[in-house]
Structure formats: C-alpha cells, structure tokens
CSV table of C-alpha atoms and ligand atoms in Angstrom, one decimal:
chain,number,residue,atom,x,y,z
A,169,MET,CA,23.9,13.3,37.7
A,170,ARG,CA,24.4,11.0,34.6
A,171,LEU,CA,24.0,7.5,35.9
A,172,HIS,CA,25.9,5.6,33.3
A,173,GLY,CA,29.2,4.2,34.6
A,174,ARG,CA,28.6,5.5,38.1
A,175,ASP,CA,29.1,3.5,41.3
A,176,ALA,CA,25.9,3.2,43.3
A,177,LEU,CA,25.2,1.7,46.7
A,178,VAL,CA,21.6,0.7,47.4
A,179,THR,CA,20.8,-0.4,51.0
A,180,GLY,CA,17.7,-2.5,51.1
A,181,GLY,CA,18.5,-3.8,47.7
A,182,SER,CA,17.3,-7.3,48.4
A,183,SER,CA,13.6,-6.5,48.3
A,184,GLY,CA,10.8,-4.0,47.4
A,185,ILE,CA,11.7,-0.4,46.6
A,186,GLY,CA,15.4,-0.9,47.0
A,187,ALA,CA,15.4,-3.9,44.7
A,188,ALA,CA,13.4,-2.0,42.1
A,189,ILE,CA,15.8,1.0,42.3
A,190,ALA,CA,18.9,-1.3,42.0
A,191,THR,CA,17.4,-3.0,38.9
A,192,ALA,CA,16.6,0.4,37.3
A,193,LEU,CA,20.1,1.7,38.1
A,194,THR,CA,21.8,-1.3,36.5
A,195,GLY,CA,19.5,-0.8,33.5
A,196,ALA,CA,20.7,2.8,33.3
A,197,GLY,CA,24.3,1.5,33.1
A,198,ALA,CA,25.4,2.1,36.8
A,199,ARG,CA,27.6,-0.3,38.7
A,200,VAL,CA,25.4,-1.2,41.6
A,201,THR,CA,26.2,-2.7,45.0
A,202,ILE,CA,23.1,-4.0,46.8
A,203,LEU,CA,23.1,-4.5,50.6
A,204,GLY,CA,20.8,-6.4,52.9
A,205,ARG,CA,20.7,-9.4,55.3
A,206,ASP,CA,18.9,-11.9,53.1
A,207,ALA,CA,21.6,-13.5,50.8
A,208,ALA,CA,19.0,-15.4,48.7
A,209,GLY,CA,17.0,-12.2,48.1
A,210,LEU,CA,20.2,-10.3,47.2
A,211,ASP,CA,21.2,-13.0,44.8
A,212,ALA,CA,17.8,-13.0,43.1
A,213,VAL,CA,18.0,-9.3,42.5
A,214,ALA,CA,21.7,-9.5,41.4
A,215,ARG,CA,20.7,-12.2,38.8
A,216,ARG,CA,18.1,-9.8,37.4
A,217,GLY,CA,20.4,-6.9,36.7
A,218,GLY,CA,24.0,-7.7,37.5
A,219,ALA,CA,24.3,-5.9,40.8
A,220,GLU,CA,27.0,-6.9,43.3
A,221,PRO,CA,25.4,-8.4,46.5
A,222,VAL,CA,26.8,-7.6,50.0
A,223,VAL,CA,25.3,-9.3,53.0
A,224,ALA,CA,25.3,-7.1,56.1
A,225,ASP,CA,23.0,-6.2,59.0
A,226,LEU,CA,22.9,-2.4,59.2
A,227,THR,CA,21.9,-2.5,62.9
A,228,THR,CA,25.3,-4.1,63.9
A,229,ASP,CA,28.6,-2.3,64.1
A,230,ALA,CA,30.2,-4.7,61.6
A,231,GLY,CA,27.4,-4.3,59.1
A,232,LEU,CA,27.4,-0.6,59.4
A,233,ALA,CA,31.2,-0.5,58.9
A,234,THR,CA,30.8,-2.6,55.7
A,235,ALA,CA,28.2,-0.3,54.4
A,236,ALA,CA,30.1,2.8,55.4
A,237,ALA,CA,33.2,1.5,53.5
A,238,ALA,CA,31.0,1.0,50.4
A,239,ALA,CA,29.4,4.4,50.8
A,240,ALA,CA,32.8,6.1,50.9
A,241,GLU,CA,33.5,4.8,47.4
A,242,ALA,CA,30.1,5.4,45.9
A,243,ASP,CA,29.0,8.2,43.5
A,244,LEU,CA,25.4,7.6,44.5
A,245,VAL,CA,24.1,6.2,47.8
A,246,VAL,CA,20.4,5.2,48.0
A,247,ASN,CA,19.1,4.6,51.5
A,248,ALA,CA,16.2,2.3,51.0
A,249,ALA,CA,16.7,-0.2,53.9
A,250,GLY,CA,13.9,0.3,56.5
A,251,ARG,CA,11.4,-1.3,58.7
A,252,GLY,CA,8.0,-0.3,60.0
A,253,TRP,CA,6.0,-1.0,63.2
A,254,ALA,CA,2.3,-0.4,63.7
A,255,GLY,CA,0.3,-0.4,66.9
A,256,ASP,CA,0.0,1.3,70.2
A,257,LEU,CA,3.3,2.8,71.3
A,258,GLY,CA,3.0,1.3,74.7
A,259,ALA,CA,2.9,-2.2,73.2
A,260,MET,CA,6.1,-1.6,71.2
A,261,PRO,CA,9.0,-3.5,72.7
A,262,PRO,CA,11.8,-1.1,73.6
A,263,ASP,CA,14.4,-3.0,71.6
A,264,GLU,CA,12.1,-2.9,68.5
A,265,LEU,CA,11.8,0.9,69.0
A,266,ALA,CA,15.6,1.3,69.2
A,267,ALA,CA,16.2,-0.9,66.1
A,268,LEU,CA,13.6,1.0,64.1
A,269,VAL,CA,15.1,4.4,64.8
A,270,THR,CA,18.6,3.0,64.2
A,271,LEU,CA,17.8,1.5,60.8
A,272,ASP,CA,15.3,4.2,59.5
A,273,LEU,CA,17.2,7.3,60.8
A,274,VAL,CA,20.6,6.8,62.3
A,275,VAL,CA,22.0,4.5,59.6
A,276,PRO,CA,21.2,6.8,56.7
A,277,MET,CA,22.9,9.7,58.6
A,278,GLN,CA,26.0,7.5,59.3
A,279,LEU,CA,26.2,6.5,55.6
A,280,ALA,CA,25.9,10.1,54.5
A,281,ARG,CA,28.6,11.0,56.9
A,282,ALA,CA,30.8,8.3,55.4
A,283,ALA,CA,30.0,9.2,51.8
A,284,VAL,CA,30.3,13.0,51.7
A,285,PRO,CA,34.1,13.3,52.0
A,286,GLY,CA,34.8,11.1,48.9
A,287,MET,CA,32.1,12.8,46.9
A,288,ARG,CA,33.6,16.2,47.8
A,289,ARG,CA,37.0,15.0,46.8
A,290,ARG,CA,35.7,13.7,43.4
A,291,GLY,CA,33.6,16.8,42.9
A,292,SER,CA,30.3,15.0,42.4
A,293,GLY,CA,27.9,12.7,44.1
A,294,HIS,CA,24.3,12.2,45.1
A,295,LEU,CA,22.5,11.0,48.3
A,296,ALA,CA,19.0,9.6,48.1
A,297,PHE,CA,16.9,8.9,51.2
A,298,VAL,CA,13.7,6.9,51.1
A,299,SER,CA,11.5,8.6,53.7
A,300,SER,CA,7.7,8.2,53.8
A,301,ILE,CA,4.4,10.1,53.6
A,302,ALA,CA,4.2,9.0,57.3
A,303,THR,CA,6.2,12.2,57.9
A,304,VAL,CA,2.8,13.9,58.3
A,305,GLY,CA,2.3,11.8,61.5
A,306,VAL,CA,0.3,8.6,61.0
A,307,GLY,CA,-1.7,7.3,63.9
A,308,GLY,CA,-0.4,4.0,65.2
A,309,GLU,CA,3.0,4.6,63.6
A,310,ALA,CA,4.5,7.2,65.9
A,311,ALA,CA,8.1,5.9,66.1
A,312,TYR,CA,8.1,5.2,62.3
A,313,SER,CA,6.6,8.7,61.5
A,314,ALA,CA,9.2,10.4,63.7
A,315,SER,CA,12.1,8.5,62.2
A,316,LYS,CA,11.0,9.3,58.6
A,317,ALA,CA,10.3,13.0,59.6
A,318,GLY,CA,13.8,13.2,61.1
A,319,LEU,CA,15.2,11.8,57.9
A,320,ARG,CA,13.4,14.6,55.9
A,321,ALA,CA,14.9,17.3,58.1
A,322,PHE,CA,18.4,15.7,58.0
A,323,ALA,CA,18.3,15.6,54.2
A,324,ALA,CA,17.0,19.2,53.9
A,325,ALA,CA,19.8,20.4,56.2
A,326,LEU,CA,22.5,18.3,54.4
A,327,ARG,CA,21.4,19.7,51.1
A,328,HIS,CA,22.4,23.2,52.3
A,329,ASP,CA,25.8,21.8,53.6
A,330,VAL,CA,26.8,20.2,50.3
A,331,ALA,CA,25.2,22.8,47.9
A,332,GLY,CA,28.6,24.1,46.9
A,333,ASP,CA,30.2,20.7,46.4
A,334,ARG,CA,28.3,19.4,43.4
A,335,ILE,CA,26.6,16.9,45.6
A,336,GLY,CA,22.8,16.4,45.2
A,337,VAL,CA,20.4,15.3,47.9
A,338,THR,CA,17.0,13.8,47.2
A,339,THR,CA,14.3,12.7,49.7
A,340,VAL,CA,11.6,10.4,48.5
A,341,PHE,CA,8.1,10.2,50.1
A,342,PRO,CA,6.2,7.1,48.9
A,343,GLY,CA,2.7,6.6,50.0
A,344,ALA,CA,1.7,2.9,50.0
A,345,VAL,CA,3.9,0.6,47.9
A,346,ASP,CA,3.3,-3.0,47.1
A,347,THR,CA,6.2,-4.7,48.8
A,348,PRO,CA,6.7,-7.1,51.7
A,349,PHE,CA,7.0,-4.1,54.1
A,350,PHE,CA,3.5,-4.5,55.6
A,351,ASP,CA,3.8,-8.3,56.1
A,352,ARG,CA,7.2,-7.7,57.8
A,353,ARG,CA,5.9,-5.1,60.2
A,354,GLY,CA,3.0,-7.5,61.1
A,355,ARG,CA,0.0,-5.4,60.0
A,356,ARG,CA,-1.6,-5.4,56.6
A,357,TYR,CA,-2.2,-2.2,54.7
A,358,ASP,CA,-5.9,-1.6,55.1
A,359,ARG,CA,-6.5,2.0,54.1
A,360,ARG,CA,-8.7,2.9,51.2
A,361,PHE,CA,-6.2,5.5,50.0
A,362,PRO,CA,-3.6,6.3,49.0
A,363,ARG,CA,-3.8,3.2,46.7
A,364,MET,CA,-0.8,1.0,46.5
A,365,VAL,CA,1.7,1.7,43.7
A,366,PRO,CA,4.3,-0.8,42.4
A,367,PRO,CA,7.9,-0.4,43.5
A,368,ASP,CA,8.9,0.1,39.9
A,369,ALA,CA,6.9,3.4,39.9
A,370,VAL,CA,8.9,4.6,42.9
A,371,ALA,CA,12.2,3.5,41.2
A,372,ARG,CA,11.4,5.5,38.0
A,373,ARG,CA,10.7,8.7,40.0
A,374,VAL,CA,13.9,8.2,42.1
A,375,LEU,CA,16.1,7.8,39.0
A,376,ARG,CA,14.6,10.9,37.4
A,377,ALA,CA,15.0,12.9,40.6
A,378,VAL,CA,18.7,11.9,40.9
A,379,GLU,CA,19.3,12.8,37.3
A,380,ARG,CA,17.7,16.2,37.7
A,381,ASP,CA,18.7,16.8,41.3
A,382,ARG,CA,15.2,17.2,42.7
A,383,ALA,CA,15.1,17.9,46.5
A,384,GLU,CA,11.8,16.1,47.3
A,385,VAL,CA,9.7,13.7,45.4
A,386,PHE,CA,6.3,12.3,46.4
A,387,VAL,CA,5.0,9.1,44.9
A,388,PRO,CA,2.2,9.4,43.8
A,389,ALA,CA,2.8,13.1,43.2
A,390,TRP,CA,-0.6,14.3,44.5
A,391,LEU,CA,0.5,13.2,48.0
A,392,SER,CA,2.6,16.4,48.3
A,393,LEU,CA,-0.8,18.2,48.8
A,394,ALA,CA,-1.3,16.2,52.0
A,395,ALA,CA,2.1,17.2,53.3
A,396,ARG,CA,1.5,20.8,52.4
A,397,VAL,CA,-1.9,20.9,54.2
A,398,GLN,CA,-0.3,19.3,57.2
A,399,GLY,CA,2.5,21.9,57.2
A,400,VAL,CA,0.2,24.9,56.8
A,401,ALA,CA,-2.8,23.8,58.8
A,402,PRO,CA,-1.9,20.9,61.2
A,403,ALA,CA,-5.2,21.1,63.1
A,404,VAL,CA,-7.3,20.9,59.9
A,405,PHE,CA,-5.1,18.0,58.7
A,406,HIS,CA,-5.5,16.2,62.0
A,407,ARG,CA,-9.3,16.4,61.8
A,408,MET,CA,-9.4,15.3,58.2
A,409,ALA,CA,-7.0,12.3,58.9
A,410,GLY,CA,-9.3,11.3,61.9
A,411,ARG,CA,-12.3,11.4,59.6
A,412,PHE,CA,-11.0,9.9,56.4
A,413,GLY,CA,-8.3,7.7,57.7
B,74,NAP,N1,6.1,-0.2,51.2
B,74,NAP,C1,5.6,1.0,51.6
B,74,NAP,O1,4.4,1.2,51.5
B,74,NAP,C2,6.6,2.1,52.0
B,74,NAP,C3,6.0,3.4,52.0
B,74,NAP,C4,6.8,4.5,52.4
B,74,NAP,C5,8.2,4.3,52.6
B,74,NAP,N2,8.7,3.0,52.6
B,74,NAP,C6,10.1,2.8,52.9
B,74,NAP,O2,10.7,2.3,51.8
B,74,NAP,C7,11.9,1.6,52.2
B,74,NAP,C8,11.9,0.2,51.6
B,74,NAP,O3,10.8,-0.5,52.1
B,74,NAP,P1,10.1,-1.6,51.2
B,74,NAP,O4,8.7,-1.2,51.1
B,74,NAP,O5,10.8,-1.9,49.9
B,74,NAP,O6,10.1,-2.8,52.2
B,74,NAP,P2,10.8,-4.3,52.1
B,74,NAP,O7,10.5,-4.9,50.8
B,74,NAP,O8,10.5,-4.9,53.4
B,74,NAP,O9,12.3,-3.9,52.1
B,74,NAP,C9,13.0,-3.5,53.2
B,74,NAP,C10,14.5,-3.6,52.9
B,74,NAP,O10,15.2,-3.2,54.1
B,74,NAP,C11,16.3,-4.2,54.3
B,74,NAP,N3,16.6,-4.3,55.7
B,74,NAP,C12,15.7,-4.4,56.8
B,74,NAP,N4,16.4,-4.5,57.9
B,74,NAP,C13,17.7,-4.5,57.6
B,74,NAP,C14,18.9,-4.5,58.4
B,74,NAP,N5,18.9,-4.7,59.7
B,74,NAP,N6,20.1,-4.5,57.7
B,74,NAP,C15,20.1,-4.3,56.4
B,74,NAP,N7,19.0,-4.3,55.6
B,74,NAP,C16,17.9,-4.3,56.2
B,74,NAP,C17,15.7,-5.5,53.8
B,74,NAP,O11,16.7,-6.4,53.5
B,74,NAP,P3,17.0,-7.8,54.2
B,74,NAP,O12,15.7,-8.4,54.5
B,74,NAP,O13,17.8,-8.5,53.2
B,74,NAP,O14,17.8,-7.4,55.4
B,74,NAP,C18,14.9,-5.0,52.6
B,74,NAP,O15,15.8,-5.0,51.5
B,74,NAP,C19,11.9,1.6,53.7
B,74,NAP,O16,12.7,2.5,54.2
B,74,NAP,C20,10.4,1.9,54.1
B,74,NAP,O17,10.3,2.6,55.3
B,74,NAP,C21,7.9,1.9,52.3
C-alpha cells in the first residue's frame, strides 16, 4: 500500500509505539486519526505531526463505537492500544484480566470486523496488529501472552479471508520497547535481553511492512528465531527460557 494520501486510524496513538507509528505515517503523507483516553497525550502527538486526535476509551461500548466508526472509513487501521500485567495469575484482579483481554484481543477483532467491509468496497486496505514476542509464553505474563498469541492467530486467519480483496494484514512482534508500557503495568523491565529498542524503530518496520504487505514482522528481527524454536521444540524453548530468562 502507498501511504501518501491514505486515511489511517491508529489506536494507542497517544503514547509509545502508537504515537511513533502515527508520527511516521503523517510524515509519509497519510491523514492520521489517533485514538486514546489521554487528551493531553493525544494533543502532544497531534502537534508533532498533524494527526487528528479522538478521545475514547476502547473498553467502553461508546468508545468502541467511536473507534469502529473511524475504522469503517479508514484505509489503514493500526491496532497499537494495549496494556500489560505481570505477576502471579492468582493475584490478578478478575476485572483487570477481563479488561486486558478486551483491549489486547477483543477490541482489535471488533475494529477489523468494522473496517473490512469498507476496505472490500473500496478495493484496498490494510490492517496492522501490534502483538508481542510474549506470544511464545512469558512467565508471569500468562493473560498478556495468551491475548497476544490469540491476536497472532486471528490476524493469520483473517489474512486468508481477505486475500482476494486487496486487503493486507500485518502482525508485529516487538520485543522490549522503550515506552511507558512497563511503568503502566506496574513492573519494570528487568531482563538482560532482548535489549530495549526505541519506538521509532518499531514504527519504521511497521510502515515498511504495510507498504510491502508483510505478514509478520519481529522487532528486532532476530527475535523470530525465538518464536521458531518455541514452535518447533517447545520443551527445549521452555528449558532455555527457564535458564536464561
Ligand atoms: N513496550 C513494549 O515493550 C511492548 C512490547 C511488545 C508489545 N507491546 C505492545 O505495543 C502496544 C503499544 O504499547 P506501548 O509500548 O506503546 O505502551 P504505552 O506507551 O503504554 O501505550 C499504550 C497505548 O494504549 C492506549 N490505551 C490503553 N488503554 C486504553 C483504553 N482503554 N482505550 C484506549 N486506548 C488505550 C494508551 O492510550 P491512553 O493512555 O491515551 O488511553 C496508549 O496510547 C501494546 O499493544 C503493547 O502490548 C509493547
């Protein structure tokens, strides 16, 4: 997809990866709507690149309806809004678990559902999903890992369904990215690797993947090896993850 002149919706555009993607998209000549709850954060990103801010909470019916209406008109929908949670599953409050699965998995599915008919009608479109390397199953992040793995399967299936409609689907698997994500989830990033990458590095890869219709993108690229090892030899991967963290 050529990005110049296209209408893009970026959820999570007020911060971190979504903000970097939105800024890169406006730089590439796209008309960008950024969506989040934090009006000040949205305004700051809008001032940087000229995106249109929309305040909405995606875990509410009204917020989801606002986002779905924007998705229905968009040529490109980037699902970057998300939240994490780390700790023992038994200590995770039930409402926190429900909100995490809603935001990280159900909302992107709902927005894809809203976006596809318009893209089919117009004969082009692209859906991008920000998943995570946590799809391999990260200890202490069971609900988050499951949601992001579900998103990967959803995107892979959807790619089949829209293959004949000139609609592209990309799933992005970042490792650790230097954003407020870890502060917000209440646990710092304390692993030795993968090293943190800046959100701009993810944004560059996402734009290239959309332009070239890549199905899956790992950032940094070498992380695809971890996913492949986990897929082919899950017991070996489990032992290595237990040993090296
Ligand atoms: N940082 C990492 O290491 C990392 C690694 C792999 C994957 N990811 C994924 O990357 C995506 C972006 O995360 P990030 O690192 O950029 O974190 P971030 O800076 O905390 O950004 C999260 C974004 O989600 C939005 N959001 C959260 N709850 C929302 C709600 N209820 N309604 C609407 N928007 C909501 C936030 O906007 P408001 O605050 O304005 O609502 C914010 O723009 C997430 O899906 C995350 O799972 C992150």
